[in-house]
Short mmCIF file of C-alpha atoms in Angstrom, two decimals:
data_model
loop_
_atom_site.label_atom_id
_atom_site.label_comp_id
_atom_site.label_asym_id
_atom_site.label_seq_id
_atom_site.Cartn_x
_atom_site.Cartn_y
_atom_site.Cartn_z
CA MET A 1 -8.14 -34.90 -6.35
CA LEU A 2 -6.78 -36.29 -3.31
CA GLU A 3 -6.16 -40.23 -3.10
CA LYS A 4 -6.32 -42.30 -0.42
CA PRO A 5 -2.88 -43.00 1.07
CA THR A 6 -1.48 -46.41 1.09
CA ASN A 7 1.02 -46.21 3.85
CA VAL A 8 2.29 -43.99 6.59
CA SER A 9 4.76 -42.00 4.51
CA GLU A 10 1.72 -41.20 2.00
CA PHE A 11 -0.58 -40.09 4.91
CA PHE A 12 2.09 -38.00 6.43
CA ASN A 13 2.80 -36.09 3.03
CA LEU A 14 -0.93 -35.64 2.50
CA PHE A 15 -1.50 -34.42 6.17
CA LEU A 16 1.05 -32.01 5.49
CA LYS A 17 -0.06 -30.87 2.17
CA VAL A 18 -3.63 -30.35 3.63
CA LEU A 19 -2.17 -28.64 6.80
CA SER A 20 -0.17 -25.96 4.54
CA TYR A 21 -3.39 -25.09 2.77
CA LEU A 22 -5.39 -24.92 6.21
CA ALA A 23 -2.73 -22.51 7.46
CA LEU A 24 -2.73 -20.32 4.23
CA ILE A 25 -6.81 -19.76 5.06
CA LEU A 26 -6.31 -19.72 9.00
CA GLY A 27 -3.51 -17.61 9.22
CA PRO A 28 -4.90 -14.60 7.31
CA PHE A 29 -8.41 -15.15 9.39
CA PHE A 30 -6.66 -15.02 12.84
CA PHE A 31 -4.56 -12.00 11.69
CA CYS A 32 -7.77 -9.99 10.54
CA ALA A 33 -9.68 -11.08 13.52
CA GLY A 34 -6.81 -9.51 15.84
CA ALA A 35 -6.56 -6.57 13.67
CA TRP A 36 -10.22 -5.91 14.17
CA LEU A 37 -10.20 -6.45 18.02
CA TYR A 38 -7.01 -4.09 18.11
CA TYR A 39 -8.35 -1.33 16.24
CA SER A 40 -11.87 -1.43 17.20
CA ALA A 41 -10.51 -0.95 20.80
CA ASP A 42 -8.07 1.86 19.61
CA GLY A 43 -10.71 3.60 17.37
CA LEU A 44 -13.00 3.92 20.55
CA SER A 45 -10.18 5.54 22.55
CA GLY A 46 -9.43 7.81 19.79
CA ASN A 47 -13.01 9.24 19.30
CA ALA A 48 -13.80 9.41 22.98
CA VAL A 49 -13.27 11.72 25.77
CA GLU A 50 -11.30 10.43 28.80
CA VAL A 51 -13.69 10.45 31.96
CA GLU A 52 -13.37 8.83 35.44
CA ALA A 53 -16.28 6.23 35.88
CA LEU A 54 -17.78 4.93 38.74
CA VAL A 55 -18.46 1.02 38.55
CA ILE A 56 -21.92 0.55 39.63
CA ALA A 57 -22.38 -3.06 39.35
CA VAL A 58 -20.62 -5.80 37.82
CA GLU A 59 -22.93 -8.85 36.59
CA GLU A 60 -21.55 -12.16 36.23
CA ARG A 61 -22.88 -15.27 34.23
CA ARG A 62 -21.35 -18.63 33.48
CA GLY A 63 -19.85 -18.64 29.93
CA ASP A 64 -18.46 -21.44 28.00
CA SER A 65 -14.79 -21.43 29.54
CA GLY A 66 -15.74 -20.10 32.75
CA THR A 67 -17.37 -17.12 34.51
CA VAL A 68 -17.63 -13.75 32.51
CA TYR A 69 -18.33 -10.38 33.77
CA ARG A 70 -20.06 -7.16 32.59
CA PRO A 71 -19.65 -3.83 34.20
CA THR A 72 -22.04 -1.09 34.40
CA PHE A 73 -20.30 2.55 34.44
CA GLU A 74 -21.42 5.84 35.36
CA ALA A 75 -19.58 8.90 34.45
CA GLU A 76 -20.20 12.55 35.12
CA LEU A 77 -19.59 14.79 32.10
CA SER A 78 -17.95 17.90 32.11
CA ASN A 79 -21.45 19.79 31.67
CA GLY A 80 -22.59 18.08 34.84
CA ASP A 81 -24.80 15.56 33.39
CA HIS A 82 -24.46 11.85 34.41
CA VAL A 83 -24.67 8.73 31.83
CA GLN A 84 -24.79 5.09 32.53
CA TYR A 85 -23.68 2.30 30.30
CA THR A 86 -23.92 -1.37 30.66
CA GLY A 87 -22.44 -2.77 27.56
CA ASN A 88 -22.95 -6.16 25.55
CA THR A 89 -19.43 -7.15 26.10
CA TRP A 90 -18.47 -9.82 28.87
CA VAL A 91 -14.99 -10.12 29.63
CA ALA A 92 -12.78 -12.49 31.77
CA PRO A 93 -11.19 -11.96 34.07
CA LYS A 94 -13.12 -9.83 36.30
CA PRO A 95 -12.09 -6.28 35.32
CA HIS A 96 -13.27 -3.98 38.16
CA GLU A 97 -15.44 -4.24 41.63
CA PRO A 98 -18.53 -2.48 42.39
CA GLY A 99 -17.51 0.89 43.98
CA ASP A 100 -14.11 1.34 41.89
CA THR A 101 -13.65 4.47 40.27
CA VAL A 102 -11.71 4.02 36.92
CA SER A 103 -9.99 5.80 34.20
CA ALA A 104 -12.51 5.18 31.13
CA TYR A 105 -13.57 6.71 27.85
CA TYR A 106 -16.92 7.84 26.67
CA ASP A 107 -17.89 8.02 23.24
CA GLU A 108 -20.59 10.57 22.90
CA ALA A 109 -21.83 9.56 19.59
CA SER A 110 -22.55 5.86 20.82
CA GLY A 111 -23.01 6.32 24.58
CA ILE A 112 -20.33 3.79 24.97
CA ILE A 113 -18.29 3.87 28.17
CA ARG A 114 -15.21 1.53 28.35
CA SER A 115 -12.62 1.38 30.81
CA ARG A 116 -8.84 1.80 30.13
CA ALA A 117 -8.35 -1.72 31.62
CA MET A 118 -10.96 -3.33 29.29
CA LEU A 119 -9.51 -1.49 26.11
CA GLU A 120 -5.94 -2.53 27.00
CA GLN A 121 -7.22 -6.28 27.28
CA PHE A 122 -8.91 -6.10 23.87
CA GLN A 123 -5.81 -4.59 22.35
CA PHE A 124 -3.57 -7.42 24.06
CA MET A 125 -5.84 -9.93 22.66
CA GLY A 126 -5.77 -8.38 19.27
CA ARG A 127 -1.99 -8.30 19.34
CA ILE A 128 -1.79 -12.06 20.36
CA PHE A 129 -4.36 -13.25 17.51
CA MET A 130 -2.30 -10.95 14.89
CA ALA A 131 0.84 -12.64 15.95
CA ILE A 132 -0.49 -16.15 15.92
CA GLY A 133 -2.22 -15.41 12.46
CA GLY A 134 1.09 -14.18 11.07
CA ILE A 135 3.05 -16.96 12.12
CA ILE A 136 0.59 -19.57 10.84
CA ALA A 137 0.25 -17.62 7.58
CA ILE A 138 4.20 -17.29 7.23
CA LEU A 139 4.45 -21.48 8.08
CA GLY A 140 1.72 -21.94 5.56
CA VAL A 141 3.40 -19.71 2.77
CA GLY A 142 6.57 -21.69 3.41
CA ALA A 143 4.99 -24.97 3.35
CA TRP A 144 3.18 -24.19 0.24
CA VAL A 145 6.42 -22.69 -1.52
CA ARG A 146 8.59 -25.54 -0.52
CA ARG A 147 6.18 -28.05 -1.87
CA ARG A 148 5.47 -26.26 -4.99
CA PHE A 149 8.99 -25.15 -5.95
CA PHE A 150 11.69 -27.32 -4.00
CA ALA A 151 9.77 -30.53 -3.50
CA LYS A 152 11.28 -33.54 -5.51
CA LYS A 153 9.22 -34.47 -8.64
CA LEU A 154 8.36 -38.15 -8.54
CA ASP A 155 8.14 -39.64 -12.05
#
């Protein structure tokens, strides 16, 4: 399998070999996670109707990397009914202030209300993850091809 390196040069070569295999695994993982973020947000806005939503409250709690927020929305539907929604998604930075009226999407099948700003934030993060995953995968494939086909054979 992998032999212990005996000098710095062997260590560096072993490190690059392991790094290329790691990139081959993590690149597609990051790309798929980003695609899921992007298209799940896009799917909601495609199946939902646009409404004006009132931000009733914004809960906050301490997360791993700072304060995260979760707004509660209320929207009036075209038939006059009022619906409220507090999601299970906590976001940072704070997307809205209580009392704000925001452009949002309401999905009647699931009852979800998400503001346009939150959807755009999810799509932006999805694009970032897809770009990072694509770059990592390309670098991993390049390193693997280089090692496999173009490296000097030591005999």
